[in-house]
PDB file of C-alpha atoms in Angstrom:
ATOM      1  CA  UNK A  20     -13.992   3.438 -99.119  1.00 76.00           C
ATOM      2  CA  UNK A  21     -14.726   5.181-102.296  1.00 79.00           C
ATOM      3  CA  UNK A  22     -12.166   3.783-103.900  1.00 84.00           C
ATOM      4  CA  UNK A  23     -13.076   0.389-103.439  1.00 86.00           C
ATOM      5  CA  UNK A  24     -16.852   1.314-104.498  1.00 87.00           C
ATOM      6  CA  UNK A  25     -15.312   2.835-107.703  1.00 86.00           C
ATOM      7  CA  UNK A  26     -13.679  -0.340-108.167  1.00 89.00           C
ATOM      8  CA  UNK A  27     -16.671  -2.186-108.234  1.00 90.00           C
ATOM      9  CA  UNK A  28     -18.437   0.540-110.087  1.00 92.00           C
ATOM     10  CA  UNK A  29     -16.436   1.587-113.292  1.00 92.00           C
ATOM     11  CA  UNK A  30     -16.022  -2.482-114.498  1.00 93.00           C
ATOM     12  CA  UNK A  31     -19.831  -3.051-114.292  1.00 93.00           C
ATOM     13  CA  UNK A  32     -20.592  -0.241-115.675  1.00 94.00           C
ATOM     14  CA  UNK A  33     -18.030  -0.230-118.943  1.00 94.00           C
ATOM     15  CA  UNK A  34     -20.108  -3.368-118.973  1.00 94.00           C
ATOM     16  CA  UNK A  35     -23.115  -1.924-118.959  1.00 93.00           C
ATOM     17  CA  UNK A  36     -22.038   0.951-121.613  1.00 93.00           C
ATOM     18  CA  UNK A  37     -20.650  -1.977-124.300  1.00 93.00           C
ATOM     19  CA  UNK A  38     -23.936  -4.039-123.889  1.00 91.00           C
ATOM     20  CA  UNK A  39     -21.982  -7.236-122.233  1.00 93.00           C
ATOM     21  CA  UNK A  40     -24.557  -6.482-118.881  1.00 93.00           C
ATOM     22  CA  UNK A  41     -27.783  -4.771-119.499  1.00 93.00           C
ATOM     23  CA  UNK A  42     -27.997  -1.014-120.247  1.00 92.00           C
ATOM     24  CA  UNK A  43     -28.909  -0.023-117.041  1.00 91.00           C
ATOM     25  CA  UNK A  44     -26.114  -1.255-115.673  1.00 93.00           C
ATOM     26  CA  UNK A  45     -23.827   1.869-117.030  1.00 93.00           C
ATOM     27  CA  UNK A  46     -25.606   4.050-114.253  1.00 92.00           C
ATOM     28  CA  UNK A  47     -23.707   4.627-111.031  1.00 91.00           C
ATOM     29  CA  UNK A  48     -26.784   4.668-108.684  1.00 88.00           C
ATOM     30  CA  UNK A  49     -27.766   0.669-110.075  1.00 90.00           C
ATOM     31  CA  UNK A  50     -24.639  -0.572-108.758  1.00 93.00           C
ATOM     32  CA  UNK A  51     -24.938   0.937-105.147  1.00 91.00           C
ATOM     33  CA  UNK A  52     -28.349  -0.527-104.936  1.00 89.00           C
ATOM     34  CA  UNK A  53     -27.092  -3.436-105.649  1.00 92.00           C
ATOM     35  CA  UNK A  54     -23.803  -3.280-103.560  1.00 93.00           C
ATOM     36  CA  UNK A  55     -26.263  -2.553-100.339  1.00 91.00           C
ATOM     37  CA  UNK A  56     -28.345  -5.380-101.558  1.00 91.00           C
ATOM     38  CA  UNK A  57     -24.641  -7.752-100.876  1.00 93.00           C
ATOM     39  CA  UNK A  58     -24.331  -6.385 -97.732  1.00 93.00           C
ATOM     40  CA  UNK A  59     -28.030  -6.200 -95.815  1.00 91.00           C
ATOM     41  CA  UNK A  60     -29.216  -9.206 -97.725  1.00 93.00           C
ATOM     42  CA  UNK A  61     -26.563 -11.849 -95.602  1.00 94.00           C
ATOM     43  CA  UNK A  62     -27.406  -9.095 -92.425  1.00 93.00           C
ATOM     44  CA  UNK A  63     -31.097  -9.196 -92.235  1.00 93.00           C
ATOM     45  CA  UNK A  64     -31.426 -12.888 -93.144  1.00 93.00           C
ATOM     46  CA  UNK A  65     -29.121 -14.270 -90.500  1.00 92.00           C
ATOM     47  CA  UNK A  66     -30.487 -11.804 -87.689  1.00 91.00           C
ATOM     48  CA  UNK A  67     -33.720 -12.646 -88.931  1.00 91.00           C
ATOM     49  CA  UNK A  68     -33.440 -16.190 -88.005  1.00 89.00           C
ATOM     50  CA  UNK A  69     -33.015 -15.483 -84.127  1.00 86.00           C
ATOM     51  CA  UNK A  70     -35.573 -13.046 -84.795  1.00 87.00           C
ATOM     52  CA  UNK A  71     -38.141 -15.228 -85.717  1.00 85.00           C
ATOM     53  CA  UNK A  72     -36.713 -17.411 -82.319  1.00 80.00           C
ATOM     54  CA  UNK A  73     -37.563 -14.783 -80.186  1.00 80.00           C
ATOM     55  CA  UNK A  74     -40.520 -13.411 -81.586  1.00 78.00           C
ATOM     56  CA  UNK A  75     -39.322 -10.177 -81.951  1.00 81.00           C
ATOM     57  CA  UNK A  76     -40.930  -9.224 -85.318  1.00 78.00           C
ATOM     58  CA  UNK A  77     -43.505  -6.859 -84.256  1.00 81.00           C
ATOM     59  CA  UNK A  78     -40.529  -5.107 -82.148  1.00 83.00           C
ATOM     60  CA  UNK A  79     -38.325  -4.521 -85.300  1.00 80.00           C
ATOM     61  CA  UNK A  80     -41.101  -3.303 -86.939  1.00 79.00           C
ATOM     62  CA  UNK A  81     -41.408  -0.769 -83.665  1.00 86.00           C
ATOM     63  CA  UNK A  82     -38.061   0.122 -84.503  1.00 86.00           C
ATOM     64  CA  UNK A  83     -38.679   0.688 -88.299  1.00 80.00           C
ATOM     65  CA  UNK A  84     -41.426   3.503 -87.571  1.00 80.00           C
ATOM     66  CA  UNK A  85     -39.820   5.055 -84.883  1.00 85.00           C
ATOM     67  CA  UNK A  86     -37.301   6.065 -87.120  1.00 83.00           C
ATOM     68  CA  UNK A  87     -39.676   8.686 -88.913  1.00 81.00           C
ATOM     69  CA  UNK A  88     -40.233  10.302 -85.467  1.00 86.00           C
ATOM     70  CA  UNK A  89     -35.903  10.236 -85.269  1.00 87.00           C
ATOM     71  CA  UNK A  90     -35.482  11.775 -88.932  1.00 81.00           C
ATOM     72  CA  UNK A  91     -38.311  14.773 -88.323  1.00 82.00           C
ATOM     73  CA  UNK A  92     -36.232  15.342 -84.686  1.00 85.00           C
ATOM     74  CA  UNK A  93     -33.118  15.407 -86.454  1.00 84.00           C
ATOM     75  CA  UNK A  94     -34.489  18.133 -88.907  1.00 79.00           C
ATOM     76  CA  UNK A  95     -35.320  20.174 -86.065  1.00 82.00           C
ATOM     77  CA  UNK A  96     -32.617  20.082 -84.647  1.00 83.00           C
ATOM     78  CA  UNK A  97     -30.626  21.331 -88.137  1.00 80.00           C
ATOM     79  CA  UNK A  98     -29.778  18.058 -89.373  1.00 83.00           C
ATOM     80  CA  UNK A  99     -29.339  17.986 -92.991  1.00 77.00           C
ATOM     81  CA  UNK A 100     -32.873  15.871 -93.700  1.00 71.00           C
ATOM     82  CA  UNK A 101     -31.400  13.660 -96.689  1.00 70.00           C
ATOM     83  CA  UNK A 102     -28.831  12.065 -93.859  1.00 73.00           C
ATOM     84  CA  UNK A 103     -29.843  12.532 -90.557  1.00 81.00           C
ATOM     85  CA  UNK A 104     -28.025   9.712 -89.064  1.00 84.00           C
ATOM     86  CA  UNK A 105     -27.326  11.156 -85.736  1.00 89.00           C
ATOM     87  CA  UNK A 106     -31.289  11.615 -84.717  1.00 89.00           C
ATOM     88  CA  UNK A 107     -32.010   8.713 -86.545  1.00 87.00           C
ATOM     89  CA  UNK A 108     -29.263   6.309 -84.829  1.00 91.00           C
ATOM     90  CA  UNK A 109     -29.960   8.299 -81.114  1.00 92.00           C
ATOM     91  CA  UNK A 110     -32.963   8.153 -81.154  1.00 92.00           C
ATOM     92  CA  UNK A 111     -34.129   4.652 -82.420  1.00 91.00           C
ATOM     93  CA  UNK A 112     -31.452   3.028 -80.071  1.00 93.00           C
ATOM     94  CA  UNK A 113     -32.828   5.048 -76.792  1.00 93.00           C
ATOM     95  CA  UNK A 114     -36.186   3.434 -78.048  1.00 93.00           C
ATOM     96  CA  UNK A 115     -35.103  -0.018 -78.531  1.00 91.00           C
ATOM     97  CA  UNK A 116     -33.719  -0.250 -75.025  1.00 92.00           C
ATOM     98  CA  UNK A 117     -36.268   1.735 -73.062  1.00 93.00           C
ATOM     99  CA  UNK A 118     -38.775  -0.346 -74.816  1.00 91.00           C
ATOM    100  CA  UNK A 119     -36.815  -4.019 -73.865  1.00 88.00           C
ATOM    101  CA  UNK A 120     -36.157  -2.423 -70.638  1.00 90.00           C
ATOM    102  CA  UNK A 121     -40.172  -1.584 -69.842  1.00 91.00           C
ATOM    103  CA  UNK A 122     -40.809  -5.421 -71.524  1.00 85.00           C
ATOM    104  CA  UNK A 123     -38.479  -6.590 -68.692  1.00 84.00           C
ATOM    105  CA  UNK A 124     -39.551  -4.563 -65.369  1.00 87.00           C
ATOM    106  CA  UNK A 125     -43.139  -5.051 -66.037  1.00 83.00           C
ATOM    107  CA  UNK A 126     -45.651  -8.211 -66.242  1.00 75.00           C
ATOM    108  CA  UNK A 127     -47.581  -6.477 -69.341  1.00 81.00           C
ATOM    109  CA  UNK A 128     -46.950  -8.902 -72.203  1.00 81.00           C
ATOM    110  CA  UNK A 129     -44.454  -7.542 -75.118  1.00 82.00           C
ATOM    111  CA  UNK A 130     -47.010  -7.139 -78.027  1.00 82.00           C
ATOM    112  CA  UNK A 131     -48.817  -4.502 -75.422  1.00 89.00           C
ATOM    113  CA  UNK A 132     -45.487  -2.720 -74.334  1.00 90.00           C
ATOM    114  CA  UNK A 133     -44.213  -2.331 -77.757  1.00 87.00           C
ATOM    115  CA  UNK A 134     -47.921  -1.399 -79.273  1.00 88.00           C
ATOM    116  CA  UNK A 135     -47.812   1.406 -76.447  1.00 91.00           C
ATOM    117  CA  UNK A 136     -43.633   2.957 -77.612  1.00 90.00           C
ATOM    118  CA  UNK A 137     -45.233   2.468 -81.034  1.00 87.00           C
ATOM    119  CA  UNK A 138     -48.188   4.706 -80.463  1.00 89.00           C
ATOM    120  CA  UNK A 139     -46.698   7.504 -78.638  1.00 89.00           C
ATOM    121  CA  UNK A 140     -43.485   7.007 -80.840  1.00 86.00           C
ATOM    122  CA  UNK A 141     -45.680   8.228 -83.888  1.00 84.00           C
ATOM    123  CA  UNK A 142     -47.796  10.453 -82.175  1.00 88.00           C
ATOM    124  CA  UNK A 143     -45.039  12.677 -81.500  1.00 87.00           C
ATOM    125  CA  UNK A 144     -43.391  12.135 -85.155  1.00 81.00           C
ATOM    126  CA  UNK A 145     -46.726  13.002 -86.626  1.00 80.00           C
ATOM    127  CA  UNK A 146     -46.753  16.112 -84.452  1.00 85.00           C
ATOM    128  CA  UNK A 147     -43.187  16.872 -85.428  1.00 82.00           C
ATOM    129  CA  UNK A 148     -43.512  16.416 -89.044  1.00 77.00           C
ATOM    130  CA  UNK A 149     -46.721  18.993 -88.869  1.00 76.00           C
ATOM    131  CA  UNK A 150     -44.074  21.700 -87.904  1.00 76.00           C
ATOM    132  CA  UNK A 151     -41.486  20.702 -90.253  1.00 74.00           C
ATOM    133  CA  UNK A 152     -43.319  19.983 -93.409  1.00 71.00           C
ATOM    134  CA  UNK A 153     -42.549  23.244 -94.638  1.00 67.00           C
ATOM    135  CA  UNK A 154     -39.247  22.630 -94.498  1.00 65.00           C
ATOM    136  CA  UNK A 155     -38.348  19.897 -96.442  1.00 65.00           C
ATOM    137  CA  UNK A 156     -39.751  18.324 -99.330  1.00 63.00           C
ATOM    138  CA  UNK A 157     -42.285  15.640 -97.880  1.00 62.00           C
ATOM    139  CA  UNK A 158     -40.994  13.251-100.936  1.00 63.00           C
ATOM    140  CA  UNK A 159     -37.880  12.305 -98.582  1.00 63.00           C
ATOM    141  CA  UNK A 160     -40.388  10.935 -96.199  1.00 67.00           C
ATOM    142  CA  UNK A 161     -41.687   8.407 -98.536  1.00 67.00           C
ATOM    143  CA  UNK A 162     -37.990   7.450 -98.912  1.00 68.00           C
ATOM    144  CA  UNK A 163     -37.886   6.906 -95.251  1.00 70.00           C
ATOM    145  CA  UNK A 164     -41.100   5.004 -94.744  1.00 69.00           C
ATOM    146  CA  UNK A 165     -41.371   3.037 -98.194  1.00 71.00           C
ATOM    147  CA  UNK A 166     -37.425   2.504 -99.029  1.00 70.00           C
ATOM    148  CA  UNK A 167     -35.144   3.886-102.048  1.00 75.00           C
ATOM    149  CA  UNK A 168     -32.171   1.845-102.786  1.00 74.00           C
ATOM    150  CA  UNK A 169     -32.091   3.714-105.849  1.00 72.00           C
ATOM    151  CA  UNK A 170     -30.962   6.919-104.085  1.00 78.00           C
ATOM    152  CA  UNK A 171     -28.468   5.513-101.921  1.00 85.00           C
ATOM    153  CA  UNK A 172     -24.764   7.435-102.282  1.00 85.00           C
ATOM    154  CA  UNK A 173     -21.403   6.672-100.806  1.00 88.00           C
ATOM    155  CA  UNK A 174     -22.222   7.681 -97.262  1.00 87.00           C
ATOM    156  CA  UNK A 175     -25.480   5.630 -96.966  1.00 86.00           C
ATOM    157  CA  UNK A 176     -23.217   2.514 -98.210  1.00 90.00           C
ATOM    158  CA  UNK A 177     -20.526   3.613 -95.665  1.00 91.00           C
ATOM    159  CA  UNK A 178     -23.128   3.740 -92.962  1.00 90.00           C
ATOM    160  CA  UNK A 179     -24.287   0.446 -94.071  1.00 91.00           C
ATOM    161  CA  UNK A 180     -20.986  -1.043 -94.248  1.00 92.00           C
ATOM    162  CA  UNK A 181     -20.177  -0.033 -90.965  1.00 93.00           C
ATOM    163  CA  UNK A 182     -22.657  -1.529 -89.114  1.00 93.00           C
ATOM    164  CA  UNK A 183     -22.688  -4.710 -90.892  1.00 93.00           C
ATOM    165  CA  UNK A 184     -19.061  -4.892 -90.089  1.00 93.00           C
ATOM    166  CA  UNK A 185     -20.073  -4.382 -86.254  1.00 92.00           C
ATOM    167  CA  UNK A 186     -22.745  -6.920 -86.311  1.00 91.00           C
ATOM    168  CA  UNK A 187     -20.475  -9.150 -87.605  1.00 90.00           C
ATOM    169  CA  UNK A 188     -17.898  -8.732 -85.473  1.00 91.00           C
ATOM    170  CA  UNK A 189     -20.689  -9.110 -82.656  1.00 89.00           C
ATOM    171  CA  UNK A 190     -22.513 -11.654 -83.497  1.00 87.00           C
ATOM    172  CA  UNK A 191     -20.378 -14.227 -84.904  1.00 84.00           C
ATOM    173  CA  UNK A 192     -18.552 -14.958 -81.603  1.00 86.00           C
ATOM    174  CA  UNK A 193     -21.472 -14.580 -79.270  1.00 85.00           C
ATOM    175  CA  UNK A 194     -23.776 -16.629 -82.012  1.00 81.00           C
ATOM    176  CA  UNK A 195     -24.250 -20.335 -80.183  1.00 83.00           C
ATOM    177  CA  UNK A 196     -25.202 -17.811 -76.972  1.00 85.00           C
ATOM    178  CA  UNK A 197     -27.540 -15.810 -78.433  1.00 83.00           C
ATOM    179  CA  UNK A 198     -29.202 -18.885 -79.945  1.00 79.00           C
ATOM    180  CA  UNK A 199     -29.451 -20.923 -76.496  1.00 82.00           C
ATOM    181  CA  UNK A 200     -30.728 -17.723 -74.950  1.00 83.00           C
ATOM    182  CA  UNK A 201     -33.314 -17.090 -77.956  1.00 76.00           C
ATOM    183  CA  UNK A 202     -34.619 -20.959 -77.526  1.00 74.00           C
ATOM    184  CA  UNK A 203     -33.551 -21.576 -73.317  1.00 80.00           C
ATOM    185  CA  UNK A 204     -33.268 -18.887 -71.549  1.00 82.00           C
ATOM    186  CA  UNK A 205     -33.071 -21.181 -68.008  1.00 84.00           C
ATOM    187  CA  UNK A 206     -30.684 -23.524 -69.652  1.00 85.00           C
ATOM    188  CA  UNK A 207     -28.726 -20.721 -70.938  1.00 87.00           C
ATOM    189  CA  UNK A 208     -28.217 -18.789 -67.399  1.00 84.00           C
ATOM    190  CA  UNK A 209     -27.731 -22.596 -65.946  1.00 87.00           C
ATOM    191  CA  UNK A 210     -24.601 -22.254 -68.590  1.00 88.00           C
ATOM    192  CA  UNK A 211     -23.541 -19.322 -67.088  1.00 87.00           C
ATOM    193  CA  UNK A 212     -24.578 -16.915 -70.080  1.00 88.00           C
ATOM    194  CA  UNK A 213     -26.278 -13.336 -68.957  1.00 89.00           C
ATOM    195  CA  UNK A 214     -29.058 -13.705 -70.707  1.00 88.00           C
ATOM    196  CA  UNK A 215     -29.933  -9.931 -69.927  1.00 88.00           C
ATOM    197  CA  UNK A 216     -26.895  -8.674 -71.222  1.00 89.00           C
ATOM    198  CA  UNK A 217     -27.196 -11.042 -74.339  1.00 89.00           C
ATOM    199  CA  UNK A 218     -30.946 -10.602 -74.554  1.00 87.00           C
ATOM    200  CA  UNK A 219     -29.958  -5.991 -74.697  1.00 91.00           C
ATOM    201  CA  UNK A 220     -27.169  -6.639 -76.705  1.00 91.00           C
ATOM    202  CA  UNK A 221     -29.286  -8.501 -79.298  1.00 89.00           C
ATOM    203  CA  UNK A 222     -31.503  -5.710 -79.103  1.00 89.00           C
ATOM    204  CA  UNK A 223     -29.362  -2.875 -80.242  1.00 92.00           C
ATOM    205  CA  UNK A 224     -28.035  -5.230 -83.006  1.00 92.00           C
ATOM    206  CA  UNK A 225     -31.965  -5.313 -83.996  1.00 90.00           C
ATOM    207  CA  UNK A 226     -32.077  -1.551 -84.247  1.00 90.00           C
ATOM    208  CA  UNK A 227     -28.716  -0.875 -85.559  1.00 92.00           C
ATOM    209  CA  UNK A 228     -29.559  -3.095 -88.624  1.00 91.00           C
ATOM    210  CA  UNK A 229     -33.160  -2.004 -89.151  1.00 88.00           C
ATOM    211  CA  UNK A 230     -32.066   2.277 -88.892  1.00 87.00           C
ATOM    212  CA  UNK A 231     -29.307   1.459 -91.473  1.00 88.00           C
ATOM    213  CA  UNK A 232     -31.660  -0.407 -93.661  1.00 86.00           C
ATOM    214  CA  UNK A 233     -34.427   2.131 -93.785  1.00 82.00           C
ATOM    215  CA  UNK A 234     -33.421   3.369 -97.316  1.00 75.00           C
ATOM    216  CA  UNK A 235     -33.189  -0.180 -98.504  1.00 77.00           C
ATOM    217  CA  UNK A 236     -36.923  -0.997 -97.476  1.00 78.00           C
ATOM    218  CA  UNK A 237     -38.035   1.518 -95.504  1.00 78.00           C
ATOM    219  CA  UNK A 238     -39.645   1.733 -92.169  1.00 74.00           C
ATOM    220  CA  UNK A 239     -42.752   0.226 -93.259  1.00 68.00           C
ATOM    221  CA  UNK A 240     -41.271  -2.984 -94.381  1.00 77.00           C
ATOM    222  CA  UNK A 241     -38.116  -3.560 -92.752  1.00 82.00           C
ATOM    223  CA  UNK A 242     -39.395  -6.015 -90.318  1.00 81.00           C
ATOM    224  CA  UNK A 243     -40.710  -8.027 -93.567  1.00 88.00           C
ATOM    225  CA  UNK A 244     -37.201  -8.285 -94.885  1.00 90.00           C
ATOM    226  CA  UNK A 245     -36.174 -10.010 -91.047  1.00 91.00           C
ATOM    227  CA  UNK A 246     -39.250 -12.224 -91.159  1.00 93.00           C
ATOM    228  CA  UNK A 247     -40.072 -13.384 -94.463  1.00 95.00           C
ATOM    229  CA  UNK A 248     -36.702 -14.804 -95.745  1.00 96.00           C
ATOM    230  CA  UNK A 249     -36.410 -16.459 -92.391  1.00 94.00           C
ATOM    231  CA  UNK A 250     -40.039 -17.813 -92.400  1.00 94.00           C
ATOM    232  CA  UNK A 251     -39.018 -19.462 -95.695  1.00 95.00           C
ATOM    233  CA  UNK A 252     -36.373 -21.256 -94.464  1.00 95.00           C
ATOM    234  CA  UNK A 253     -37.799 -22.566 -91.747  1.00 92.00           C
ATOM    235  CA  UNK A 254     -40.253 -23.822 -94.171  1.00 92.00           C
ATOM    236  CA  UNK A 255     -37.594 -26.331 -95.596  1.00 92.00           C
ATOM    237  CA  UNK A 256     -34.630 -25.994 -92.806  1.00 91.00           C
ATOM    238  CA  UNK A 257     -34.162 -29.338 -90.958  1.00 85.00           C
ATOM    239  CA  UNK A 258     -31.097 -27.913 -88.950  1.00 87.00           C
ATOM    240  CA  UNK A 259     -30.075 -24.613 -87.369  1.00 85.00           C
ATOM    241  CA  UNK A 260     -27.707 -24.416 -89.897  1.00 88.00           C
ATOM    242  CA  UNK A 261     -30.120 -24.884 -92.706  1.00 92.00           C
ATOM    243  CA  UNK A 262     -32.246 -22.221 -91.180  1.00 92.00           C
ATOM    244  CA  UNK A 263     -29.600 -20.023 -90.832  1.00 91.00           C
ATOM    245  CA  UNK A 264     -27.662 -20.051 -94.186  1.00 94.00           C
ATOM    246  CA  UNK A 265     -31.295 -20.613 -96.166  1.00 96.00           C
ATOM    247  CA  UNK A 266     -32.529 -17.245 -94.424  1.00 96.00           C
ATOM    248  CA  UNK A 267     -29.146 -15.319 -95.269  1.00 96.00           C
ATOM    249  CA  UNK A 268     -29.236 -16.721 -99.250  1.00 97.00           C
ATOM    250  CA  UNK A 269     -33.637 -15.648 -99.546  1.00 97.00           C
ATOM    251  CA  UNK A 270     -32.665 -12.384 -98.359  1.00 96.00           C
ATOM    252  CA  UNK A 271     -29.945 -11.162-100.289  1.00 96.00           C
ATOM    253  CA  UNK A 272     -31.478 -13.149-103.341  1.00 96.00           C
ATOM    254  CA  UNK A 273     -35.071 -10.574-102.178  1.00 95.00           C
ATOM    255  CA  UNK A 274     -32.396  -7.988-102.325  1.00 93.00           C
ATOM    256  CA  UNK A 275     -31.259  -8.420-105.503  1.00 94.00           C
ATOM    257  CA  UNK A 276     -34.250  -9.288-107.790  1.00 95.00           C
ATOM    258  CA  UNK A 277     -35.836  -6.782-106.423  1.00 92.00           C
ATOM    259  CA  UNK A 278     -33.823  -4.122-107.667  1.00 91.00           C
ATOM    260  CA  UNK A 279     -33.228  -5.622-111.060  1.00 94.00           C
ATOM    261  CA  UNK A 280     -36.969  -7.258-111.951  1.00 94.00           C
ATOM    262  CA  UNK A 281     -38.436  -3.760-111.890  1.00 92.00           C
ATOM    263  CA  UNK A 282     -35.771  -2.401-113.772  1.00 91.00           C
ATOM    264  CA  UNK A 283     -35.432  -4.671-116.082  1.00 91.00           C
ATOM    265  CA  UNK A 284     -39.122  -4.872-117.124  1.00 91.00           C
ATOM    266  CA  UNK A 285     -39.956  -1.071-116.303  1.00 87.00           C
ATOM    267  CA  UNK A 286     -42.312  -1.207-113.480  1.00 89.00           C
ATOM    268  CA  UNK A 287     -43.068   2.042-111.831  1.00 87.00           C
ATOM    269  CA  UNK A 288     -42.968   0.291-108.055  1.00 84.00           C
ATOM    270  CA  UNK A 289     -40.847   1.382-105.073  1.00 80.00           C
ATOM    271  CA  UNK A 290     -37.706  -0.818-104.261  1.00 80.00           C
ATOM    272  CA  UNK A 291     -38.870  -1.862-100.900  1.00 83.00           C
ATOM    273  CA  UNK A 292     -42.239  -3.027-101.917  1.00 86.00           C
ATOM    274  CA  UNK A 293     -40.262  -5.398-104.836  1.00 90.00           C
ATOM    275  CA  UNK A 294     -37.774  -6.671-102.896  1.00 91.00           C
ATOM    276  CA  UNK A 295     -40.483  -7.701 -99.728  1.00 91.00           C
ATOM    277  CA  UNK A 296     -42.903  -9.152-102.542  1.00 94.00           C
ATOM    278  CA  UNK A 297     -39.826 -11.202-103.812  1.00 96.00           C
ATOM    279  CA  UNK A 298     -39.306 -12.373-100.621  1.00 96.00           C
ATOM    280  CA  UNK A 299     -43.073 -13.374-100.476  1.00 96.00           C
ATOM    281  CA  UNK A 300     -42.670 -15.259-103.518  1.00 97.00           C
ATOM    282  CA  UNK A 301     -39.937 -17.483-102.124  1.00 97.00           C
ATOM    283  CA  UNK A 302     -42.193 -17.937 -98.599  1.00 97.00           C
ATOM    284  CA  UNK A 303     -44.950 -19.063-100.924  1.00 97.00           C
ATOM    285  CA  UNK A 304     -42.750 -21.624-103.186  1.00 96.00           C
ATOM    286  CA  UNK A 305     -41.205 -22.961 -99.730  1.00 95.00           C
ATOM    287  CA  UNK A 306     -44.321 -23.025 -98.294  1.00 94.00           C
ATOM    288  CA  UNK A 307     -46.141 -25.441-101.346  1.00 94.00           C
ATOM    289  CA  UNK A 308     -42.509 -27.381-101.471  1.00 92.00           C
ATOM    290  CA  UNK A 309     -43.587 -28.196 -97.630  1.00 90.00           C
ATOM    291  CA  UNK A 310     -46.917 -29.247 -98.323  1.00 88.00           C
ATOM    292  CA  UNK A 311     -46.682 -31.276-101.457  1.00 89.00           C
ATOM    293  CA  UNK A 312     -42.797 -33.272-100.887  1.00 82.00           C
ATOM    294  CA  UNK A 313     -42.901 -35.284 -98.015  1.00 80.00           C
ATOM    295  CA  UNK A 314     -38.986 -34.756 -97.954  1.00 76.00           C
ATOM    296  CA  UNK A 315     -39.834 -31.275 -96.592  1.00 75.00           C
ATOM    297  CA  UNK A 316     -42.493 -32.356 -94.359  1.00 71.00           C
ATOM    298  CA  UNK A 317     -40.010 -33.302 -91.664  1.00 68.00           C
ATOM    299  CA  UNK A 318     -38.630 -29.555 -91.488  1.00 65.00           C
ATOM    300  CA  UNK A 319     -38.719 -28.201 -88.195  1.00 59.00           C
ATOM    301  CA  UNK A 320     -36.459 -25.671 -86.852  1.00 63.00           C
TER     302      UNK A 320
END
């Protein structure tokens, strides 16, 4: 995999060195934020769209701050604290279930369910980190909660590569399923689809996607990044389709300004706050577009 990342390095950045691409360019780290930004862009934009469908968004952002609890268990445990993948990955996916499971076995709505996991979730992270804060350097937790593309290396982009592969490979043939289960349940099980199986399988795809793209936008805003592109397109989306392939292209577009705008103008702000206020920008043009052209008036998705 290196190889192929140092193949898609060294061009841009000769580039970048002779002045053909700007200066910032030459710098090894500017071209993995941008290579993650090509691969959880597409990701997070087309999940996002059966996201919105379900009204999952205040469970992905569940997920998101979880995590913190998994990275300060994973440094007790001797987990090297810049990666800890295993604590992060265990951890947030024995949440994600256990939380869909409770959703499903008891007659308490979802926002109270998930606002209960969330609590105790950081509770116990917040009582973790107390013991290891002399540990590590606390700066690595702002990574975590507020995102760093800038610091990714090979093995974050591995990690990420990975499980967008696996998504991918999930999700594509099962798509049209998880759709009619997202909008009909009843019609879907009439179909002969297990929606239970679809509706878990969906789930761990939600938490796969949002762990591996904590150091994108960290696990304050990593909902935002499944919401917002896809709340633009539904702004202007007058087919599934529209929706779908609108949501990937805001996302990975989010992805991408928002690493280069602050570089290229200098402004001190953390990636994952740029790239969601991007994002925002695009809700708010779709958003006037649909209120001012009657063309988009008829949108509805």
């Amino acid at each position: 995999m290196e190889l192929i990342y140092d193949l898609i390095r060294t061009p841009l950045m000769e580039m970048g060195r002779s002045g053909t691409l700007p200066d910032y360019f030459q710098y090894a780290f500017v071209i993995n934020a941008l290579i993650c930004s090509l691969l959880a862009g597409p990701i997070l934009g087309g999940i996002g769209t059966m996201v919105v469908a379900k009204r999952l968004a205040f469970f992905s952002q569940a997920v998101g701050q979880a995590a913190l609890t998994g990275v300060a268990l994973g440094i007790v445990l001797g987990e090297p604290y810049t990666a800890p993948y295993v604590s992060l990955f265990g951890f947030c996916i024995l949440f994600g279930l256990l939380m869909n499971y409770t959703r499903n076995r008891t007659r308490m709505s979802s926002d109270t369910v998930i606002g209960v996991f969330l609590s105790i979730s950081l509770a116990v992270g917040a009582c973790v980190l107390l013991y290891v804060t002399g540990k590590v350097n606390m700066h690595v937790l702002d990574n975590i909660l507020f995102g760093s593309i800038l610091t990714v290396n090979n093995t974050d982009i591995n990690v990420l590569a990975i499980i967008c592969l696996l998504c991918v490979a999930v999700c594509l043939p099962m798509f049209n399923k998880i759709l009619l289960a997202s909008f009909n349940p009843s019609l879907a099980h009439v179909r002969g689809i297990n929606v239970k199986l679809v509706d878990y399988m969906f789930i761990l795809i939600i938490t796969v996607i949002t762990v591996a793209a904590l150091k994108i936008v960290g696990a304050v805003l990593v909902e935002a990044l499944f919401i917002i592109p896809a709340a633009a397109a539904r702004n202007i989306s007058k087919s599934m389709r529209g929706f779908f392939f609108y949501s990937m292209f805001f996302a990975t577009l989010s992805c991408l300004l928002g690493v280069i705008i602050p570089m290229q103008y200098e402004i001190p702000v953390p990636s994952g706050g740029a790239i969601i206020i991007v994002a925002a920008v695009f809700f708010a043009l779709t958003s006037l577009l649909r209120a001012t052209l009657p063309a988009f008036r008829e949108a509805a998705v």
